[in-house]
Amino acid sequence: MAEVVLYHHAQGLTQGVKAFADELRQAGHTVHVPDLYEGQTFETLDDGLAYARQTGFDTIMERGVAAVEGLGDALVYAGFSLGAMPAQRLAQTRAGARGALLLHSCVPVSEFGDAWPDGVPVQVHSMDADPFFAEEGGDIDAARALVASTDQAELFLYPGKEHLFTDSSLPAHDPAATALLTRRVLDFLEGVR
């Protein structure tokens, strides 16, 4: 089975993030869920983003990188929104990566290298009208460019406008879209172990 490092979103390590990790574990995968916020969680996305700004995005990124020290190299890096940044960085730069799952976010590949690494499959998932993802010049363009650059990348768009629709502890949760996403993620993990 796959070994996954799953990074939380800007509202912190919520019960919904933990529940998603538990679903992957129930399928037999090993899942590490680092807490980049050192125990802090936030009721709103704005409050969580304010904390991230105050702490420093570089500090949060470095916490994400440090979280894999002591783990093996054969990891799948996954992240929700803000957590997709350390996941994408490690998938692109840490030797031995088995894959990447970028949920609700994708930055240009050029942020972390010249090209997406050979042999590292990646999925990007978001809602098609998510204002954080689908805006012109935003994450959707980076995701489409990633998909165009390699046959190892897939982009999945779900109908709706919610940003963190996969987090069952938040009002944005969309059970039907999350169920489909989870099935695709589990199929992906079966292929990369």
XYZ file of C-alpha atoms in Angstrom:
193
model
C 0.000 0.000 0.000
C 1.042 3.625 -0.394
C 2.619 5.824 2.253
C 1.070 9.294 2.156
C 1.945 12.610 3.769
C -1.275 14.668 3.882
C -1.027 18.403 4.620
C -3.990 20.330 5.991
C -5.543 23.533 4.614
C -5.495 27.088 5.994
C -8.071 26.370 8.695
C -5.693 23.890 10.303
C -5.789 20.210 11.103
C -9.568 19.978 11.337
C -11.699 16.939 12.106
C -12.580 16.797 8.399
C -8.913 16.527 7.379
C -8.429 13.808 9.989
C -11.517 11.987 8.685
C -10.175 12.082 5.115
C -6.867 10.642 6.340
C -8.797 7.915 8.180
C -10.599 6.951 4.960
C -7.254 6.428 3.263
C -6.038 4.419 6.253
C -9.150 2.218 6.129
C -8.157 1.342 2.561
C -4.829 0.083 3.929
C -2.572 3.079 3.286
C -0.166 4.592 5.796
C -1.035 8.277 6.245
C 0.989 10.912 8.087
C -0.871 14.159 8.857
C 1.568 16.845 10.034
C 0.157 19.785 11.969
C 1.698 22.852 10.330
C -0.220 25.148 12.699
C 1.042 23.607 15.954
C -2.432 22.842 17.280
C -4.268 25.912 15.983
C -7.510 25.543 14.027
C -9.761 28.314 12.754
C -13.506 28.656 12.246
C -13.149 30.595 8.989
C -10.828 30.526 6.021
C -10.087 34.237 6.488
C -8.969 33.646 10.085
C -6.785 30.746 9.018
C -5.197 32.769 6.240
C -4.560 35.622 8.675
C -2.723 33.175 10.947
C -0.701 31.872 7.981
C 0.276 35.425 7.018
C 1.207 36.283 10.600
C 3.264 33.096 11.006
C 4.756 33.478 7.539
C 4.086 31.295 4.523
C 7.803 30.431 4.363
C 7.684 29.191 7.962
C 4.656 27.026 7.209
C 6.364 25.678 4.080
C 9.478 24.816 6.080
C 7.358 23.040 8.704
C 5.908 20.970 5.875
C 9.335 20.080 4.530
C 10.650 19.261 8.018
C 7.681 16.954 8.627
C 9.074 14.352 6.205
C 12.508 14.167 7.808
C 12.949 10.675 9.122
C 10.403 9.217 6.700
C 11.431 7.131 3.722
C 11.652 8.542 0.218
C 8.856 6.503 -1.392
C 6.045 8.873 -0.420
C 2.912 10.271 -2.000
C 2.597 13.954 -1.105
C -0.948 15.260 -0.727
C -2.357 18.562 0.408
C -5.556 20.514 0.793
C -5.328 24.095 -0.537
C -2.516 25.743 1.478
C -1.177 22.255 2.197
C -0.849 21.563 -1.514
C 2.148 23.908 -1.610
C 4.499 21.770 0.513
C 3.039 18.664 -1.154
C 3.816 20.010 -4.619
C 7.260 21.254 -3.590
C 8.253 17.884 -2.147
C 6.814 15.928 -5.075
C 8.895 18.048 -7.429
C 12.108 18.246 -5.412
C 12.472 15.270 -3.050
C 13.950 12.172 -4.648
C 11.825 9.038 -4.603
C 8.397 10.673 -4.707
C 5.712 8.184 -5.756
C 3.023 10.739 -6.574
C 1.180 13.926 -5.677
C -2.426 14.761 -4.862
C -3.151 18.481 -5.057
C -6.599 19.252 -3.673
C -8.096 22.710 -4.213
C -4.781 24.234 -5.303
C -1.951 24.079 -7.816
C 0.922 26.491 -8.355
C 2.991 26.798 -11.523
C 5.554 24.009 -11.833
C 8.194 26.729 -12.271
C 7.837 27.607 -8.562
C 9.816 24.491 -7.670
C 11.733 23.490 -10.805
C 11.983 23.500 -14.574
C 9.524 20.682 -15.231
C 7.335 18.143 -13.481
C 9.568 15.161 -12.570
C 9.423 12.027 -14.697
C 7.821 9.045 -13.026
C 5.764 11.073 -10.539
C 2.032 10.900 -11.310
C -0.138 13.755 -10.066
C -3.828 14.503 -9.704
C -5.306 17.975 -9.212
C -8.871 18.253 -7.859
C -11.105 21.326 -7.474
C -14.585 22.652 -8.063
C -15.069 24.285 -11.431
C -16.376 27.567 -9.974
C -14.200 27.745 -6.833
C -13.202 31.434 -6.753
C -9.812 30.566 -5.232
C -9.037 28.036 -7.959
C -10.964 28.885 -11.107
C -10.244 32.582 -11.489
C -8.491 33.674 -14.671
C -4.739 33.518 -14.205
C -5.142 31.452 -11.043
C -4.605 27.877 -10.002
C -6.679 26.438 -12.826
C -4.233 27.831 -15.379
C -1.310 26.311 -13.461
C -3.163 22.981 -13.292
C -3.941 23.012 -17.013
C -0.313 23.856 -17.808
C 0.827 20.977 -15.598
C -1.517 18.561 -17.371
C -0.328 19.818 -20.760
C 3.316 19.336 -19.775
C 3.186 15.631 -18.865
C 1.084 12.555 -19.504
C 1.403 11.757 -15.780
C -1.011 14.518 -14.701
C -4.802 14.582 -14.426
C -7.127 17.475 -13.601
C -10.554 16.719 -12.130
C -13.149 19.485 -11.849
C -16.374 19.024 -9.896
C -19.505 21.144 -10.313
C -19.768 23.831 -7.654
C -18.125 26.847 -6.086
C -16.981 25.608 -2.673
C -13.267 25.777 -1.947
C -12.758 23.188 0.811
C -15.556 20.853 -0.271
C -13.668 17.738 0.867
C -13.585 18.726 4.553
C -16.576 17.054 6.226
C -16.272 19.323 9.276
C -16.858 22.539 7.316
C -20.048 24.084 5.879
C -18.465 23.923 2.377
C -18.514 20.112 2.443
C -20.065 18.451 -0.608
C -20.586 14.746 0.177
C -21.238 13.640 -3.423
C -18.208 15.425 -4.873
C -16.054 14.218 -1.974
C -17.138 10.620 -2.528
C -16.144 10.804 -6.209
C -12.848 12.510 -5.375
C -12.075 9.922 -2.699
C -12.717 7.069 -5.127
C -10.349 8.684 -7.656
C -7.715 9.238 -4.964
C -7.939 5.624 -3.799
C -7.627 4.373 -7.390
C -4.583 6.634 -7.812
C -2.971 5.285 -4.625
C -3.579 1.709 -5.751
C -1.574 2.487 -8.885
C 1.435 4.070 -7.192
C 2.239 1.748 -4.293
